[in-house]
């Protein structure tokens, strides 16, 4: 299934509840929440109180992207705040498998993300335990960057590996995605698409979501 996950990082923080309601009404099934600690990435965004605050104004799946060091420390707190899907970075901890298991034990979906320079192969041994894998299409830390073209090959490689091994998994792509480059990503095998600036900075976010869905549907084989 094709899923659009608008990244709140590019939304207007003075009216977050309203922003979320608009994108949900336009058909976004997930809401992407980028948590940054200023250590794992050189930026600080928002955390637990903001997520539990907006939980009340949204019914969408909360797709929480943790760009924090040693995420295991905060798994329970993010689940209690309302996360439905927790993504940790492969590079942020010693033992990603242990963190994935800790998340799944709580009945929440788990994903592992890799940065553009991290080889796709590191995900292979984990895939069977994951609900989703996230291929970063920009360097994590900031919204509004340009997609790094080589990362599209990583998406294709991962989808091929999963198919060859009979593994059903969502593949998320995140960073620099617009209506102009969406078709390459969907064609490569990504089915969960994060878009921040392309949606929230558009004059008409609902129109962009509808357009993205049309583009993705057209790619279906
Ligand atoms: C970057 C974040 C992304 C970002 C996407 O570290 O993980 O989710 O908000 O924003 P755009 O779509 O503007 O690149
Ligand atoms: Zn993200």
XYZ file of C-alpha atoms and ligand atoms in Angstrom:
236
model
C 0.000 0.000 0.000
C 1.185 3.511 -0.785
C 1.370 5.742 2.278
C 2.069 9.461 2.547
C 3.668 10.651 5.767
C 3.856 14.453 5.913
C 6.783 15.642 8.047
C 5.642 18.087 10.682
C 9.103 19.670 10.746
C 8.029 21.910 7.868
C 4.600 22.751 9.346
C 3.561 25.985 11.027
C 4.210 25.230 14.707
C 1.864 27.995 15.843
C -1.091 25.965 14.520
C 0.035 22.352 14.520
C -3.370 20.851 15.329
C -4.934 22.578 12.317
C -2.029 21.623 10.037
C -2.440 17.967 10.988
C -6.189 17.995 10.450
C -5.724 19.445 6.971
C -3.231 16.852 5.764
C -5.269 14.026 7.266
C -8.418 15.264 5.552
C -6.407 15.293 2.307
C -5.592 11.593 2.720
C -2.305 11.399 4.611
C -2.437 8.156 6.621
C 0.736 8.790 8.660
C 2.202 11.835 10.383
C 6.013 11.893 10.390
C 7.528 13.307 13.575
C 11.249 14.096 13.450
C 12.857 14.008 16.881
C 16.402 15.442 16.988
C 18.635 15.642 20.040
C 21.448 17.947 18.902
C 23.925 15.057 19.402
C 23.095 12.383 16.843
C 22.298 15.184 14.395
C 23.375 18.841 14.535
C 19.867 20.157 15.177
C 17.230 20.096 17.905
C 13.547 19.775 17.032
C 10.833 18.694 19.454
C 10.181 15.765 21.747
C 7.824 13.950 24.052
C 5.528 16.763 25.299
C 4.839 18.051 21.781
C 3.990 14.571 20.512
C 1.621 13.819 23.391
C 0.079 17.268 22.920
C -0.746 16.805 19.243
C -1.836 13.185 19.776
C -5.168 14.608 20.914
C -5.830 16.327 17.604
C -4.925 13.456 15.292
C -6.109 9.967 14.441
C -3.297 9.256 11.977
C -0.516 6.765 12.556
C 2.251 8.588 14.438
C 5.435 7.707 12.583
C 8.175 8.857 14.964
C 11.662 9.172 13.469
C 14.161 9.183 16.330
C 17.391 10.954 15.433
C 18.748 10.562 18.952
C 21.726 8.794 20.530
C 20.957 5.588 22.459
C 17.244 5.560 21.652
C 16.504 2.616 23.971
C 16.457 5.078 26.877
C 13.347 6.786 25.515
C 11.345 4.024 23.854
C 8.727 3.834 26.619
C 8.349 7.604 26.803
C 7.648 7.918 23.063
C 5.221 5.014 23.141
C 3.368 6.596 26.039
C 3.303 9.882 24.139
C 1.427 8.174 21.313
C 3.921 6.727 18.810
C 2.473 3.935 16.658
C 5.645 3.293 14.691
C 9.110 4.014 16.079
C 12.113 4.353 13.789
C 15.599 4.251 15.250
C 18.859 4.864 13.428
C 21.214 1.976 12.799
C 24.094 4.368 13.546
C 22.677 5.626 16.855
C 23.168 2.550 19.017
C 25.392 -0.469 19.656
C 22.708 -3.077 19.178
C 19.827 -2.048 16.898
C 18.259 -5.514 17.146
C 17.886 -5.153 20.912
C 16.120 -1.798 20.473
C 13.824 -3.192 17.767
C 12.856 -6.051 20.079
C 12.234 -3.653 22.954
C 9.881 -1.655 20.732
C 8.022 -4.699 19.413
C 7.572 -6.156 22.885
C 5.447 -3.100 23.649
C 3.161 -3.827 20.703
C 4.398 -0.922 18.606
C 5.763 -1.153 15.048
C 9.525 -0.873 14.642
C 11.758 0.430 11.866
C 15.468 1.010 11.347
C 16.833 3.954 9.354
C 20.160 4.300 7.592
C 21.981 7.487 6.622
C 23.058 8.041 3.002
C 26.621 6.777 3.655
C 25.575 3.615 5.510
C 25.536 0.544 3.245
C 22.163 -1.024 2.526
C 23.519 -4.462 3.479
C 23.572 -3.619 7.208
C 19.785 -3.904 7.135
C 19.647 -7.400 5.644
C 20.062 -9.395 8.888
C 17.433 -7.232 10.602
C 14.768 -7.167 7.897
C 12.837 -10.208 9.094
C 12.129 -8.478 12.422
C 11.197 -5.071 11.040
C 7.873 -3.569 10.033
C 9.638 -0.932 7.969
C 13.105 0.136 6.820
C 13.916 3.799 6.241
C 16.381 4.804 3.561
C 17.376 8.419 4.209
C 17.455 10.289 0.931
C 19.211 13.291 2.547
C 21.639 13.639 5.467
C 19.412 13.604 8.584
C 19.143 16.826 10.569
C 17.303 19.356 8.451
C 14.232 19.661 6.287
C 14.282 21.397 2.925
C 17.387 19.695 1.475
C 17.835 18.244 -2.009
C 17.481 14.497 -2.484
C 20.819 12.680 -2.976
C 20.313 10.712 -6.239
C 22.511 7.714 -5.221
C 20.117 6.916 -2.382
C 17.437 5.859 -4.887
C 19.678 2.916 -5.822
C 19.714 1.880 -2.163
C 15.927 1.753 -2.149
C 15.957 -0.467 -5.248
C 18.640 -2.728 -3.798
C 16.719 -3.202 -0.559
C 13.423 -3.901 -2.332
C 15.124 -6.466 -4.570
C 16.749 -8.169 -1.594
C 13.427 -8.286 0.289
C 11.586 -9.720 -2.713
C 14.266 -12.308 -3.412
C 14.068 -13.449 0.188
C 10.297 -13.444 0.469
C 10.267 -10.630 3.039
C 7.260 -8.327 3.040
C 8.305 -4.968 4.362
C 7.453 -1.312 4.043
C 10.286 0.782 2.665
C 10.194 4.426 3.616
C 12.118 7.174 1.856
C 12.708 10.472 3.663
C 14.256 13.756 2.598
C 13.974 16.049 -0.387
C 10.980 14.266 -1.901
C 8.724 16.259 -4.224
C 6.109 15.510 -6.868
C 8.981 15.725 -9.381
C 11.157 12.926 -8.007
C 8.459 10.770 -6.395
C 7.981 8.434 -9.351
C 11.642 7.297 -9.322
C 11.370 6.393 -5.655
C 8.104 4.500 -6.005
C 9.493 2.753 -9.053
C 12.568 1.751 -7.027
C 10.332 0.167 -4.399
C 9.577 2.780 -1.741
C 5.960 2.661 -0.542
C 5.998 5.002 2.474
C 6.886 8.512 1.406
C 7.856 11.299 3.793
C 7.504 14.843 2.539
C 7.916 17.966 4.649
C 8.577 21.098 2.619
C 6.834 19.783 -0.499
C 3.581 19.511 1.457
C 3.575 22.074 4.249
C 5.342 24.841 2.348
C 3.030 24.488 -0.642
C 0.282 27.012 -1.223
C -2.208 24.145 -1.246
C -0.973 21.115 0.749
C -4.097 19.070 -0.038
C -3.482 19.438 -3.744
C 0.121 18.239 -3.384
C -1.005 15.167 -1.420
C -3.571 14.312 -4.111
C -0.977 14.861 -6.826
C 1.564 12.647 -5.043
C -1.002 9.901 -4.692
C -1.840 10.079 -8.410
C 1.840 9.866 -9.317
C 2.383 6.874 -7.029
C -0.705 5.050 -8.299
C 0.476 5.539 -11.870
C 3.731 3.731 -11.009
C 1.974 0.584 -9.815
C 3.069 -2.393 -11.821
C 15.433 15.143 7.970
C 14.100 14.590 8.364
C 13.054 14.655 7.329
C 12.669 16.038 6.872
C 12.015 15.932 5.532
O 16.343 14.851 8.970
O 14.241 13.230 8.729
O 11.897 13.951 7.745
O 11.802 16.688 7.748
O 11.755 17.209 5.084
P 11.822 17.584 3.538
O 10.727 16.832 2.873
O 11.611 19.058 3.562
O 13.178 17.190 3.034
Zn 12.394 12.097 9.103
